[in-house]
Each structure stands twice: as C-alpha cells, then as structure tokens.
Coordinates of C-alpha atoms in Angstrom, one line a residue:
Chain A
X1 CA -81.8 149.8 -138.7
X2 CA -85.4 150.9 -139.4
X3 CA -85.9 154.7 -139.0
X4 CA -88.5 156.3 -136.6
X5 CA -90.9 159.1 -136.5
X6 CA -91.4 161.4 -132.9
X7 CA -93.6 164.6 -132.8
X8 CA -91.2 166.9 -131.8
X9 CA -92.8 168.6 -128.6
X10 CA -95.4 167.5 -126.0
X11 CA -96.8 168.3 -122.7
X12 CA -98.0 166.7 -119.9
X13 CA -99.5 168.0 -116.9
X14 CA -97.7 166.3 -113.8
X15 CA -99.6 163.2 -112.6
X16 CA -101.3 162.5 -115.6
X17 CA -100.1 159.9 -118.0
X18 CA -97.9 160.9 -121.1
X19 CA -98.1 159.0 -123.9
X20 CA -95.6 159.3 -126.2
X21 CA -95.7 157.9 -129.9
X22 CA -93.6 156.7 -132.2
X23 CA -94.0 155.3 -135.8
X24 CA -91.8 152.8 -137.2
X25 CA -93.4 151.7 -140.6
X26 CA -90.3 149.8 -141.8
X27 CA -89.3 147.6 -139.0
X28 CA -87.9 144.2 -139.9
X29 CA -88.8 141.5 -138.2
X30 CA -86.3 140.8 -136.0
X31 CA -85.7 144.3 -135.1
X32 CA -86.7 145.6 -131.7
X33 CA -88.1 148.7 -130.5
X34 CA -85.9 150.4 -127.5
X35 CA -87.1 153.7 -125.5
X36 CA -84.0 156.0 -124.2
X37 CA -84.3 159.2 -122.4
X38 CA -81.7 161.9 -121.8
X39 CA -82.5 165.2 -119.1
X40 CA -80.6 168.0 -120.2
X41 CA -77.4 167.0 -121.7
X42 CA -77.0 164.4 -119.4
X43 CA -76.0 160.8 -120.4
X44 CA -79.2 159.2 -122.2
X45 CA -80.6 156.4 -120.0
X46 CA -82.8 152.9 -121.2
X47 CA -86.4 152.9 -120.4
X48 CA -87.7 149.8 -121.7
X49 CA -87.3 147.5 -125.0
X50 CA -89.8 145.1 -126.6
X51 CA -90.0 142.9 -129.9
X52 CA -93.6 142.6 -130.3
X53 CA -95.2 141.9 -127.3
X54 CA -96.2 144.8 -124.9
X55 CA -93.6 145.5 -121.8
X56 CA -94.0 146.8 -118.2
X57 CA -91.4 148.0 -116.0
X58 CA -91.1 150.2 -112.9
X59 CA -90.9 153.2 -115.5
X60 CA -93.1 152.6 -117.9
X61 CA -95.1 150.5 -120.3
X62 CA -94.8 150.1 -124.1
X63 CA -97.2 149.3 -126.1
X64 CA -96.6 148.0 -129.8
X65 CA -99.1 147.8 -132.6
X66 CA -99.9 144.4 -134.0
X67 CA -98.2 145.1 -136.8
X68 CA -95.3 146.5 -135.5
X69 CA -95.4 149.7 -137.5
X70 CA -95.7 152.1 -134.5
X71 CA -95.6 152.1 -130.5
X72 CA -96.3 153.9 -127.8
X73 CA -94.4 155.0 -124.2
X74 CA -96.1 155.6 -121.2
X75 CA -95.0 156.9 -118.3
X76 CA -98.6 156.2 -116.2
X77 CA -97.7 159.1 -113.8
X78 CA -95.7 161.9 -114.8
X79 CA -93.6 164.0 -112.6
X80 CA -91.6 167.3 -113.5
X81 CA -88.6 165.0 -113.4
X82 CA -90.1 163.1 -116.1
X83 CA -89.1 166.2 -118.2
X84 CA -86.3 164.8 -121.0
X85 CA -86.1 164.2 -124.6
X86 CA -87.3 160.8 -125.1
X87 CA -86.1 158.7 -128.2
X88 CA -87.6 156.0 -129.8
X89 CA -85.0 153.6 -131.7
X90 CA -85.4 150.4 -133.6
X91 CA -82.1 148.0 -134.0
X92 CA -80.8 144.5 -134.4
X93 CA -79.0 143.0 -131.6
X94 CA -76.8 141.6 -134.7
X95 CA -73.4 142.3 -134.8
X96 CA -73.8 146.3 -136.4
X97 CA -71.4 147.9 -134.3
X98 CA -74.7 148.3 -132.1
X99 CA -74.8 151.9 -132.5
X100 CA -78.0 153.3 -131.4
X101 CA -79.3 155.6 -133.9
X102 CA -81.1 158.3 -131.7
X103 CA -82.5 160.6 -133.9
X104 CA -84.0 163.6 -133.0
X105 CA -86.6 162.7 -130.2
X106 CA -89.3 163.9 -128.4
X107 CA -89.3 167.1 -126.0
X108 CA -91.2 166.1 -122.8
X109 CA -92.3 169.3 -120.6
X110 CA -93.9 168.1 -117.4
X111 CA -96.0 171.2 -115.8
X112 CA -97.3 171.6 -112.7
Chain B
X1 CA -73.2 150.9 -107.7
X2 CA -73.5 150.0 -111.3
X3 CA -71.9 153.2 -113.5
X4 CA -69.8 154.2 -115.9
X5 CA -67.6 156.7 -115.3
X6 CA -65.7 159.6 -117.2
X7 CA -63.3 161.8 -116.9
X8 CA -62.7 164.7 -116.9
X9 CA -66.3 166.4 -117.3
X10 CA -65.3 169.4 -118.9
X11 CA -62.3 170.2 -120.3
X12 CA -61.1 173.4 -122.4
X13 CA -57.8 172.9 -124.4
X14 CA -55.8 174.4 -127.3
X15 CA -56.2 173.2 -130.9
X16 CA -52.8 170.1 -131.4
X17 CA -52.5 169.8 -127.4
X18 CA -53.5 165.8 -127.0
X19 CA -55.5 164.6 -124.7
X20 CA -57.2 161.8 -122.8
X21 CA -60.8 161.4 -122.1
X22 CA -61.3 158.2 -119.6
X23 CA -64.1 155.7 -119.7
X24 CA -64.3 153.0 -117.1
X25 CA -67.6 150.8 -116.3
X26 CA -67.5 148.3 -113.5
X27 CA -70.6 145.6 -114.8
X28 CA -68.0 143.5 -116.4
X29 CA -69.4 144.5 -119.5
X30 CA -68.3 143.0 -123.2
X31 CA -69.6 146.3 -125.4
X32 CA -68.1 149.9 -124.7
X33 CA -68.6 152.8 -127.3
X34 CA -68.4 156.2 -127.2
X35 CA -70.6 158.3 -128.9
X36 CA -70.5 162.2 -129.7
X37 CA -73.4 164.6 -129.8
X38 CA -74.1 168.1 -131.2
X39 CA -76.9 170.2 -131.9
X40 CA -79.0 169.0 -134.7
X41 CA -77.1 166.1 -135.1
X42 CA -77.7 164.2 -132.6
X43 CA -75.7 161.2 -130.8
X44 CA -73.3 159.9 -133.4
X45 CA -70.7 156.4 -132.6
X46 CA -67.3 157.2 -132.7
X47 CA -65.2 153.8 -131.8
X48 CA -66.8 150.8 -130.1
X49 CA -65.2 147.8 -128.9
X50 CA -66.7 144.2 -128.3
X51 CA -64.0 142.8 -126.1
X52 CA -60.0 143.4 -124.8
X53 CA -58.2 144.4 -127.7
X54 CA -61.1 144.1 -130.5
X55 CA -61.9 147.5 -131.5
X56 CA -63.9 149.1 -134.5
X57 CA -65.1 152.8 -135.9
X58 CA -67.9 153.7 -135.4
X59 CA -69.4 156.8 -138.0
X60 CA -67.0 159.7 -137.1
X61 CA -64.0 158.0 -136.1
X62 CA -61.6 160.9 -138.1
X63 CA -58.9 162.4 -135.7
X64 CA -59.8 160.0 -132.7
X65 CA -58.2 156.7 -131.1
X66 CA -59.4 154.8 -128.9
X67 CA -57.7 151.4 -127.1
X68 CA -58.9 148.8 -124.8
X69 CA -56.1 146.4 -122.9
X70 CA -58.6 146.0 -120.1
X71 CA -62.2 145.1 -119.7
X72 CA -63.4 148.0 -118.0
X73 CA -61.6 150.6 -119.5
X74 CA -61.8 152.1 -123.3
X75 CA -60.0 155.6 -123.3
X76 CA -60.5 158.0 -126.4
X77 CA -57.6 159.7 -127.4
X78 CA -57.7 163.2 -129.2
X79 CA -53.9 163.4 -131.0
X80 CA -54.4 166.4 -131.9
X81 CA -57.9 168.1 -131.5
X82 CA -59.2 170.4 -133.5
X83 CA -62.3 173.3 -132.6
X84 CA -64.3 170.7 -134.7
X85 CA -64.4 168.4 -131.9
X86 CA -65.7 170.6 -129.9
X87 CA -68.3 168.4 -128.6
X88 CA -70.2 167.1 -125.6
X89 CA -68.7 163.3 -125.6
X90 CA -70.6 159.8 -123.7
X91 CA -69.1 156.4 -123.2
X92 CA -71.3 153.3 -123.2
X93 CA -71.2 149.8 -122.2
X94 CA -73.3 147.1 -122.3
X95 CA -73.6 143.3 -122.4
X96 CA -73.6 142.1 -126.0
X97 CA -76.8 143.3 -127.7
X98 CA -78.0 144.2 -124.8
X99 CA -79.3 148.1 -123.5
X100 CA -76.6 150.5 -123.0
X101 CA -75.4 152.2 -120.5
X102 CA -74.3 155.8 -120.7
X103 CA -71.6 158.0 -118.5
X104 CA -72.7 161.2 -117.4
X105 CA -70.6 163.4 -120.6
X106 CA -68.0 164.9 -121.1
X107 CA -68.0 168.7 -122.3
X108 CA -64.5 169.4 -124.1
X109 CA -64.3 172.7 -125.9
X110 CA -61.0 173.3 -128.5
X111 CA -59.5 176.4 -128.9

C-alpha cells in the first residue's frame, strides 16, 4: 500500500471547518484513500473512503485531487468532540491481509 | 446495536500466566483482525482471519494465537506473555474489503 504524509498537529477553533490534508504521491490506481479517527486511545473509527471521486457523508467530506496525489478531510463544523488523531490511509481491497497501515496521523485540537 | 466487543478491558498479569483476550462482533462479518498499538509505532496486525477456520499473521504474530470455529468470535491467545506485550490491543471486523470496525481496546500490562 501507497504511503501517506499528515502534518502532525492542527487546530481548529470549534464551529469552523477543519481541513485536514494528506499527501499520497504514489497511489496506484486501484488503491483507495480511507479516513480513520481514534479519540484518546479509544478503538479507531471509519470516517469516509473514496477512489477518485469526491465523497459526502454525515461526518464529513473528502475531497481528492485530480491526480490522486493528495486529499483533503473536512469536517464542515467542528466540535470539541471532533478532537482525535485522524489518519489518512491508502490500500487495496485485494486480498493483503487488509491490514490498515495507520501511520502516524494527525493531532486535531478543537478549541473553544 | 452493531459492535464489536472485547474482553476484558484491562488486564494486569504475570510474565508465563496464559491468557485470553475475547473478540466477538455481531454484523455477521467475514474479516476479523486484531491489531496492537504502542507509542511511536503505531497500530500494527497481529492475526486476521477471512472466514471460520481460515486464519493468517498478520506483522507481529510472535508469541500470539489466535482461532476462529465461529463467525463472530476470533479470541487471541497469549501462551505465555511476556512485558513485551505489554500493549493496548483492538479487534476488527469487517465485510471483505470493506471499512473496519474496531472494539473499544484492550489495555493488558505484563509483569
């Protein structure tokens, strides 16, 4: 699987949008990009997932380049909840073992 | 409600006492793994297993077993643990390729 990039810190000020990056320069083509989250130690939970096309759910958009060498999370309205690690992961849904390679993340703080 | 479940979530034990960490998911899923995760190293697979009785290692499967005669259970075995698996521990499932779904940890600390 392709590795990823993550500035490792970032604010937000609560109910602003955070926008969190993530460069992928060798993605394969038939590798997708997933977003995970984990709050403090707790078990890491899916955000969202896209190939190339940009994806909406009730938590958050992703937005992939055209070239599929970096993408971008955003959570529209962050809330102190919203503070977590966030981790940006490209993989295969090919047989692999389908380990998710996590990496080291980004470190959301959410202020008031 | 859709989970997955461990137990215990925390336990401290003696170095060559074996023990049983429990994973159970109720979604029916194919996919269960467990993964381990320590500072600066991240989440790393231990064993993962596609089906009923079709299991593989993961990265760091030394000193750990794992089985799986039923669909929603895949229980990880420590023989005989060691302080170097000291670790804060997560089971998995998921549908085949499909996003993962994560317990809520388990802290074991080895004397």
């Amino acid at each position: 699987d392709a590795k990823t990039t993550q500035p490792p810190s970032m604010d937000c000020a609560e109910g602003r949008a955070a926008n969190l990056p993530c460069n992928h320069s060798t993605i394969s083509g038939n590798e997708y990009v997933y977003w995970y989250r984990q709050i403090h130690s707790q078990g890491p939970q899916y955000i969202i997932h896209g190939l190339k096309n940009n994806e909406t759910n009730e938590m958050a958009s992703l937005i992939i380049t055209e070239d599929r060498k970096s993408s971008t999370l955003i959570l529209p309205h962050a809330t102190l909840r919203d503070t977590a690690v966030y981790y940006c992961i490209v993989r295969t849904t090919s047989n692999s073992g389908y380990a998710l390679n996590f990496g080291k993340g980004t470190s959301l703080l959410v202020t008031p | 409600e859709a989970q997955v479940t461990q137990n215990p979530r925390y336990l401290i034990t003696v170095t060559g006492k074996k023990l049983t960490v429990t994973c159970s998911q109720n979604m029916n899923h194919e996919y269960m793994s467990w993964y381990r995760q320590d500072p600066g190293l991240g989440l790393r697979q231990i064993y993962y297993s596609m089906n009923v009785e079709v299991t593989d290692k993961g990265d760091v499967p030394e000193g750990y077993k794992v089985s799986r005669k039923e669909k929603r259970n895949f229980p990880l075995i420590l023989e005989s643990p060691s302080p170097n698996q000291t670790s804060l521990y997560f089971c998995a499932s998921s549908r085949i390729g499909n996003e993962q779904f994560f317990g809520p940890g388990t802290r074991l600390t080895v004397l």
